[in-house]
Amino acid sequence: MLHRTRLIVLGRQGAGKGTQCARLAARLSVPHVSTGDLFRAEAADGTEIGRRAAAYLDAGALVPDDLVLDLVAGRLGGPDARALGYLLDGFPRTLAQGQALFEVLGSGAADIAVELHVPTSVVLPRLAARRVCQDCGANSRAGPGDPDVTKCDQCGGTVTRRTDDTDEAIHRRLATYDRESRPLLDWLDDRDLLVRVDGVGDPDVVHQRLLDAVRNRIPAIDDV
Ligand code: AMP
């Protein structure tokens, strides 16, 4: 029988979370719900939520909770998430968001919360080198001395830095994560939901560590 898996993945920006979450969600056959991706899509489409969130995104600041909760409620109410569960990437980010998630969905809101841990000395250069294609969304890495704007290997589109990957915004986002997410991590730990996974190393090895952590906690998905 299909187990409805509900995961939260937390981690500082540059921990490789987006890539690992996409891969883990595909492996577990659950929808990958990234609030950052959802906000960027809303902003690109010029929707009401997107317009209200855009200034926060560009500044690397957290979008107000009411807007985030509207966005997430809409996404988790969809038929795929109701049937299959979800992998939450980038939400919850604060204690208030975590409490709201469990208040709305009950104690089964998450089977496990994984923190993908990578030290600052590793994430800073990764973020400075990160590039994203404006057309197909593919992530790539700039080498030393590479220009800020290049052509996408995959689709020929325009590859640039994310608007919130400027040095100032990177520092602000890392500081915000440490300040806002720490109480959330402690709260999840008190509920015995939190598992910390080392995010340093070859992406295949990190993927396996994540999978092992999830399988340990949810034996029903042992056969994926
Ligand atoms: P990310 O791609 O996860 O780094 O998110 C990019 C930006 O989206 C963040 O810097 C915030 O402005 C916004 N955002 C994403 N998720 C949340 C959230 N759970 N709470 C508040 N703001 C968020």
mmCIF file of C-alpha atoms and ligand atoms in Angstrom:
data_model
loop_
_atom_site.group_PDB
_atom_site.id
_atom_site.type_symbol
_atom_site.label_atom_id
_atom_site.label_comp_id
_atom_site.label_asym_id
_atom_site.label_seq_id
_atom_site.Cartn_x
_atom_site.Cartn_y
_atom_site.Cartn_z
ATOM 1 C CA MET A 1 0.000 0.000 0.000
ATOM 2 C CA LEU A 2 1.183 3.505 -0.784
ATOM 3 C CA HIS A 3 2.336 5.349 2.330
ATOM 4 C CA ARG A 4 1.494 9.044 2.408
ATOM 5 C CA THR A 5 4.858 10.524 3.294
ATOM 6 C CA ARG A 6 5.141 13.975 4.833
ATOM 7 C CA LEU A 7 8.598 15.444 5.158
ATOM 8 C CA ILE A 8 10.081 18.769 6.138
ATOM 9 C CA VAL A 9 13.597 19.550 4.928
ATOM 10 C CA LEU A 10 15.402 22.477 6.534
ATOM 11 C CA GLY A 11 18.798 23.927 5.839
ATOM 12 C CA ARG A 12 20.631 27.144 5.312
ATOM 13 C CA GLN A 13 20.751 28.655 1.850
ATOM 14 C CA GLY A 14 23.544 27.067 -0.145
ATOM 15 C CA ALA A 15 23.292 23.736 1.691
ATOM 16 C CA GLY A 16 22.276 22.100 -1.605
ATOM 17 C CA LYS A 17 18.751 21.781 -0.260
ATOM 18 C CA GLY A 18 16.881 22.592 -3.507
ATOM 19 C CA THR A 19 18.744 19.999 -5.558
ATOM 20 C CA GLN A 20 18.605 17.332 -2.854
ATOM 21 C CA CYS A 21 14.915 17.972 -2.191
ATOM 22 C CA ALA A 22 14.008 17.624 -5.885
ATOM 23 C CA ARG A 23 15.876 14.314 -6.037
ATOM 24 C CA LEU A 24 14.482 12.963 -2.762
ATOM 25 C CA ALA A 25 10.911 13.929 -3.671
ATOM 26 C CA ALA A 26 11.243 12.127 -7.031
ATOM 27 C CA ARG A 27 12.671 9.053 -5.293
ATOM 28 C CA LEU A 28 9.851 8.971 -2.748
ATOM 29 C CA SER A 29 7.180 9.904 -5.332
ATOM 30 C CA VAL A 30 5.899 12.882 -3.338
ATOM 31 C CA PRO A 31 5.288 16.447 -4.583
ATOM 32 C CA HIS A 32 8.257 18.763 -3.969
ATOM 33 C CA VAL A 33 6.782 21.899 -2.410
ATOM 34 C CA SER A 34 9.373 24.689 -2.392
ATOM 35 C CA THR A 35 7.974 27.977 -1.090
ATOM 36 C CA GLY A 36 10.902 29.877 -2.661
ATOM 37 C CA ASP A 37 10.098 28.377 -6.092
ATOM 38 C CA LEU A 38 6.376 29.023 -5.604
ATOM 39 C CA PHE A 39 7.021 32.677 -4.687
ATOM 40 C CA ARG A 40 9.386 33.176 -7.634
ATOM 41 C CA ALA A 41 6.772 31.683 -9.989
ATOM 42 C CA GLU A 42 4.051 33.933 -8.536
ATOM 43 C CA ALA A 43 6.328 36.973 -8.898
ATOM 44 C CA ALA A 44 7.193 36.053 -12.513
ATOM 45 C CA ASP A 45 3.472 35.646 -13.299
ATOM 46 C CA GLY A 46 2.711 39.024 -11.697
ATOM 47 C CA THR A 47 -0.037 37.592 -9.432
ATOM 48 C CA GLU A 48 -1.313 39.417 -6.343
ATOM 49 C CA ILE A 49 0.740 37.152 -4.013
ATOM 50 C CA GLY A 50 3.777 37.575 -6.284
ATOM 51 C CA ARG A 51 3.516 41.365 -6.297
ATOM 52 C CA ARG A 52 3.193 41.519 -2.523
ATOM 53 C CA ALA A 53 6.132 39.127 -2.001
ATOM 54 C CA ALA A 54 8.556 40.530 -4.609
ATOM 55 C CA ALA A 55 10.210 43.217 -2.469
ATOM 56 C CA TYR A 56 10.894 40.726 0.351
ATOM 57 C CA LEU A 57 12.369 38.210 -2.068
ATOM 58 C CA ASP A 58 14.710 40.762 -3.650
ATOM 59 C CA ALA A 59 15.880 41.958 -0.239
ATOM 60 C CA GLY A 60 16.470 38.402 1.003
ATOM 61 C CA ALA A 61 13.962 39.048 3.827
ATOM 62 C CA LEU A 62 11.249 36.673 5.006
ATOM 63 C CA VAL A 63 7.828 37.165 3.441
ATOM 64 C CA PRO A 64 5.180 37.850 6.156
ATOM 65 C CA ASP A 65 3.649 34.692 7.632
ATOM 66 C CA ASP A 66 0.067 35.374 6.466
ATOM 67 C CA LEU A 67 1.180 35.484 2.834
ATOM 68 C CA VAL A 68 3.318 32.349 3.231
ATOM 69 C CA LEU A 69 0.495 30.457 4.910
ATOM 70 C CA ASP A 70 -1.954 31.405 2.116
ATOM 71 C CA LEU A 71 0.499 30.146 -0.460
ATOM 72 C CA VAL A 72 1.203 26.867 1.360
ATOM 73 C CA ALA A 73 -2.467 26.192 2.201
ATOM 74 C CA GLY A 74 -3.300 26.541 -1.495
ATOM 75 C CA ARG A 75 -0.538 24.143 -2.514
ATOM 76 C CA LEU A 76 -1.096 21.483 0.191
ATOM 77 C CA GLY A 77 -4.836 21.502 -0.536
ATOM 78 C CA GLY A 78 -4.124 20.248 -4.067
ATOM 79 C CA PRO A 79 -5.126 16.682 -5.023
ATOM 80 C CA ASP A 80 -1.522 15.411 -5.386
ATOM 81 C CA ALA A 81 -0.459 16.526 -1.897
ATOM 82 C CA ARG A 82 -3.656 15.158 -0.349
ATOM 83 C CA ALA A 83 -3.158 11.765 -1.988
ATOM 84 C CA LEU A 84 0.624 11.351 -1.826
ATOM 85 C CA GLY A 85 1.898 13.627 0.951
ATOM 86 C CA TYR A 86 4.666 16.149 0.364
ATOM 87 C CA LEU A 87 8.227 17.191 0.821
ATOM 88 C CA LEU A 88 8.300 20.737 2.225
ATOM 89 C CA ASP A 89 11.385 22.685 1.172
ATOM 90 C CA GLY A 90 11.815 26.152 2.694
ATOM 91 C CA PHE A 91 8.689 25.938 4.847
ATOM 92 C CA PRO A 92 8.274 26.151 7.780
ATOM 93 C CA ARG A 93 11.040 28.705 8.325
ATOM 94 C CA THR A 94 9.945 30.167 11.665
ATOM 95 C CA LEU A 95 8.457 28.783 14.873
ATOM 96 C CA ALA A 96 5.138 30.527 14.103
ATOM 97 C CA GLN A 97 4.983 28.840 10.685
ATOM 98 C CA GLY A 98 5.787 25.432 12.200
ATOM 99 C CA GLN A 99 3.106 25.825 14.842
ATOM 100 C CA ALA A 100 0.584 26.970 12.206
ATOM 101 C CA LEU A 101 1.347 23.925 10.037
ATOM 102 C CA PHE A 102 0.671 21.503 12.909
ATOM 103 C CA GLU A 103 -2.389 23.444 14.065
ATOM 104 C CA VAL A 104 -3.984 23.264 10.625
ATOM 105 C CA LEU A 105 -2.984 19.702 9.646
ATOM 106 C CA GLY A 106 -2.733 18.081 13.087
ATOM 107 C CA SER A 107 0.028 15.946 14.562
ATOM 108 C CA GLY A 108 0.496 14.064 11.276
ATOM 109 C CA ALA A 109 1.638 17.224 9.478
ATOM 110 C CA ALA A 110 5.138 15.736 9.294
ATOM 111 C CA ASP A 111 6.634 12.269 9.871
ATOM 112 C CA ILE A 112 10.147 13.680 10.071
ATOM 113 C CA ALA A 113 12.005 16.989 9.776
ATOM 114 C CA VAL A 114 15.510 16.728 8.367
ATOM 115 C CA GLU A 115 18.048 19.475 8.819
ATOM 116 C CA LEU A 116 20.646 19.365 6.047
ATOM 117 C CA HIS A 117 23.658 20.799 7.827
ATOM 118 C CA VAL A 118 26.490 22.607 6.036
ATOM 119 C CA PRO A 119 28.901 25.067 7.738
ATOM 120 C CA THR A 120 29.160 28.744 6.706
ATOM 121 C CA SER A 121 32.635 28.278 5.249
ATOM 122 C CA VAL A 122 31.085 25.927 2.667
ATOM 123 C CA VAL A 123 27.818 27.728 1.897
ATOM 124 C CA LEU A 124 29.230 31.242 1.291
ATOM 125 C CA PRO A 125 31.358 30.411 -1.781
ATOM 126 C CA ARG A 126 28.592 28.123 -3.093
ATOM 127 C CA LEU A 127 26.034 30.948 -2.988
ATOM 128 C CA ALA A 128 28.391 33.464 -4.589
ATOM 129 C CA ALA A 129 28.973 31.015 -7.479
ATOM 130 C CA ARG A 130 25.326 29.979 -7.911
ATOM 131 C CA ARG A 131 23.692 30.846 -11.243
ATOM 132 C CA VAL A 132 20.187 30.063 -12.456
ATOM 133 C CA CYS A 133 18.676 30.006 -15.941
ATOM 134 C CA GLN A 134 15.851 32.538 -16.264
ATOM 135 C CA ASP A 135 14.178 30.362 -18.906
ATOM 136 C CA CYS A 136 14.392 26.719 -17.757
ATOM 137 C CA GLY A 137 15.351 27.204 -14.082
ATOM 138 C CA ALA A 138 18.466 24.972 -14.290
ATOM 139 C CA ASN A 139 21.036 25.672 -11.575
ATOM 140 C CA SER A 140 24.716 25.952 -12.451
ATOM 141 C CA ARG A 141 27.948 27.100 -10.875
ATOM 142 C CA ALA A 142 30.138 29.948 -12.115
ATOM 143 C CA GLY A 143 33.885 29.365 -12.113
ATOM 144 C CA PRO A 144 36.381 31.960 -10.875
ATOM 145 C CA GLY A 145 36.391 34.993 -13.227
ATOM 146 C CA ASP A 146 33.254 33.843 -15.131
ATOM 147 C CA PRO A 147 30.893 36.698 -16.156
ATOM 148 C CA ASP A 148 27.691 37.237 -14.141
ATOM 149 C CA VAL A 149 25.495 36.654 -17.215
ATOM 150 C CA THR A 150 26.024 33.618 -19.484
ATOM 151 C CA LYS A 151 24.110 31.264 -21.789
ATOM 152 C CA CYS A 152 22.352 28.136 -20.487
ATOM 153 C CA ASP A 153 23.957 24.803 -21.493
ATOM 154 C CA GLN A 154 20.570 23.099 -21.356
ATOM 155 C CA CYS A 155 18.267 25.482 -23.253
ATOM 156 C CA GLY A 156 20.324 28.440 -24.521
ATOM 157 C CA GLY A 157 18.447 30.837 -22.193
ATOM 158 C CA THR A 158 19.969 33.593 -20.077
ATOM 159 C CA VAL A 159 21.830 32.470 -16.966
ATOM 160 C CA THR A 160 22.252 35.062 -14.186
ATOM 161 C CA ARG A 161 22.669 35.356 -10.439
ATOM 162 C CA ARG A 162 19.416 35.176 -8.515
ATOM 163 C CA THR A 163 18.387 38.694 -7.479
ATOM 164 C CA ASP A 164 18.723 37.602 -3.834
ATOM 165 C CA ASP A 165 22.208 36.110 -4.323
ATOM 166 C CA THR A 166 23.983 39.460 -3.993
ATOM 167 C CA ASP A 167 26.619 39.482 -1.237
ATOM 168 C CA GLU A 168 24.492 41.705 1.008
ATOM 169 C CA ALA A 169 21.329 39.619 0.558
ATOM 170 C CA ILE A 170 23.260 36.371 1.092
ATOM 171 C CA HIS A 171 24.537 37.576 4.466
ATOM 172 C CA ARG A 172 21.088 38.775 5.433
ATOM 173 C CA ARG A 173 19.470 35.452 4.483
ATOM 174 C CA LEU A 174 22.024 33.398 6.399
ATOM 175 C CA ALA A 175 21.638 35.601 9.489
ATOM 176 C CA THR A 176 17.840 35.383 9.184
ATOM 177 C CA TYR A 177 17.961 31.600 8.922
ATOM 178 C CA ASP A 178 20.117 31.300 12.026
ATOM 179 C CA ARG A 179 17.942 33.714 14.015
ATOM 180 C CA GLU A 180 14.460 32.597 12.884
ATOM 181 C CA SER A 181 14.947 28.894 12.340
ATOM 182 C CA ARG A 182 16.804 28.055 15.546
ATOM 183 C CA PRO A 183 13.657 28.213 17.757
ATOM 184 C CA LEU A 184 11.811 26.149 15.117
ATOM 185 C CA LEU A 185 14.557 23.498 15.090
ATOM 186 C CA ASP A 186 14.467 23.322 18.909
ATOM 187 C CA TRP A 187 10.673 22.972 18.834
ATOM 188 C CA LEU A 188 10.804 20.172 16.248
ATOM 189 C CA ASP A 189 13.524 18.475 18.310
ATOM 190 C CA ASP A 190 11.335 18.643 21.440
ATOM 191 C CA ARG A 191 8.613 16.852 19.457
ATOM 192 C CA ASP A 192 11.153 14.181 18.499
ATOM 193 C CA LEU A 193 10.815 14.934 14.808
ATOM 194 C CA LEU A 194 14.228 16.397 14.028
ATOM 195 C CA VAL A 195 17.090 14.497 12.422
ATOM 196 C CA ARG A 196 20.321 16.214 11.396
ATOM 197 C CA VAL A 197 22.050 15.059 8.222
ATOM 198 C CA ASP A 198 25.571 16.072 7.170
ATOM 199 C CA GLY A 199 25.232 17.976 3.871
ATOM 200 C CA VAL A 200 28.949 18.115 3.080
ATOM 201 C CA GLY A 201 30.233 15.739 0.416
ATOM 202 C CA ASP A 202 29.438 14.216 -2.928
ATOM 203 C CA PRO A 203 25.772 14.843 -3.875
ATOM 204 C CA ASP A 204 25.143 11.089 -4.344
ATOM 205 C CA VAL A 205 26.454 10.384 -0.847
ATOM 206 C CA VAL A 206 24.355 13.188 0.673
ATOM 207 C CA HIS A 207 21.281 11.846 -1.168
ATOM 208 C CA GLN A 208 21.894 8.396 0.328
ATOM 209 C CA ARG A 209 22.271 9.884 3.822
ATOM 210 C CA LEU A 210 18.939 11.656 3.431
ATOM 211 C CA LEU A 211 17.238 8.530 2.170
ATOM 212 C CA ASP A 212 18.649 6.478 5.068
ATOM 213 C CA ALA A 213 17.432 9.074 7.582
ATOM 214 C CA VAL A 214 13.920 8.988 6.128
ATOM 215 C CA ARG A 215 13.808 5.172 5.899
ATOM 216 C CA ASN A 216 14.932 4.839 9.506
ATOM 217 C CA ARG A 217 12.039 7.000 10.576
ATOM 218 C CA ILE A 218 9.384 5.692 8.181
ATOM 219 C CA PRO A 219 9.873 1.928 7.740
ATOM 220 C CA ALA A 220 6.789 1.778 5.475
ATOM 221 C CA ILE A 221 8.822 3.325 2.656
ATOM 222 C CA ASP A 222 11.699 0.884 3.074
ATOM 223 C CA ASP A 223 11.260 -0.510 -0.432
ATOM 224 C CA VAL A 224 11.794 2.705 -2.456
HETATM 225 P P1 AMP B 1 14.541 30.096 -0.962
HETATM 226 O O1 AMP B 1 14.516 29.799 -2.419
HETATM 227 O O2 AMP B 1 14.010 28.982 -0.115
HETATM 228 O O3 AMP B 1 15.874 30.618 -0.492
HETATM 229 O O4 AMP B 1 13.494 31.311 -0.728
HETATM 230 C C1 AMP B 1 13.663 32.531 -1.411
HETATM 231 C C2 AMP B 1 12.912 33.642 -0.709
HETATM 232 O O5 AMP B 1 11.506 33.331 -0.681
HETATM 233 C C3 AMP B 1 13.299 33.869 0.737
HETATM 234 O O6 AMP B 1 14.461 34.675 0.890
HETATM 235 C C4 AMP B 1 12.030 34.587 1.240
HETATM 236 O O7 AMP B 1 11.984 35.925 0.785
HETATM 237 C C5 AMP B 1 10.921 33.821 0.526
HETATM 238 N N1 AMP B 1 10.453 32.653 1.310
HETATM 239 C C6 AMP B 1 10.507 31.343 0.919
HETATM 240 N N2 AMP B 1 9.979 30.551 1.864
HETATM 241 C C7 AMP B 1 9.601 31.364 2.875
HETATM 242 C C8 AMP B 1 9.009 31.132 4.149
HETATM 243 N N3 AMP B 1 8.705 29.890 4.586
HETATM 244 N N4 AMP B 1 8.772 32.209 4.944
HETATM 245 C C9 AMP B 1 9.055 33.464 4.541
HETATM 246 N N5 AMP B 1 9.627 33.754 3.359
HETATM 247 C C10 AMP B 1 9.895 32.713 2.516
#
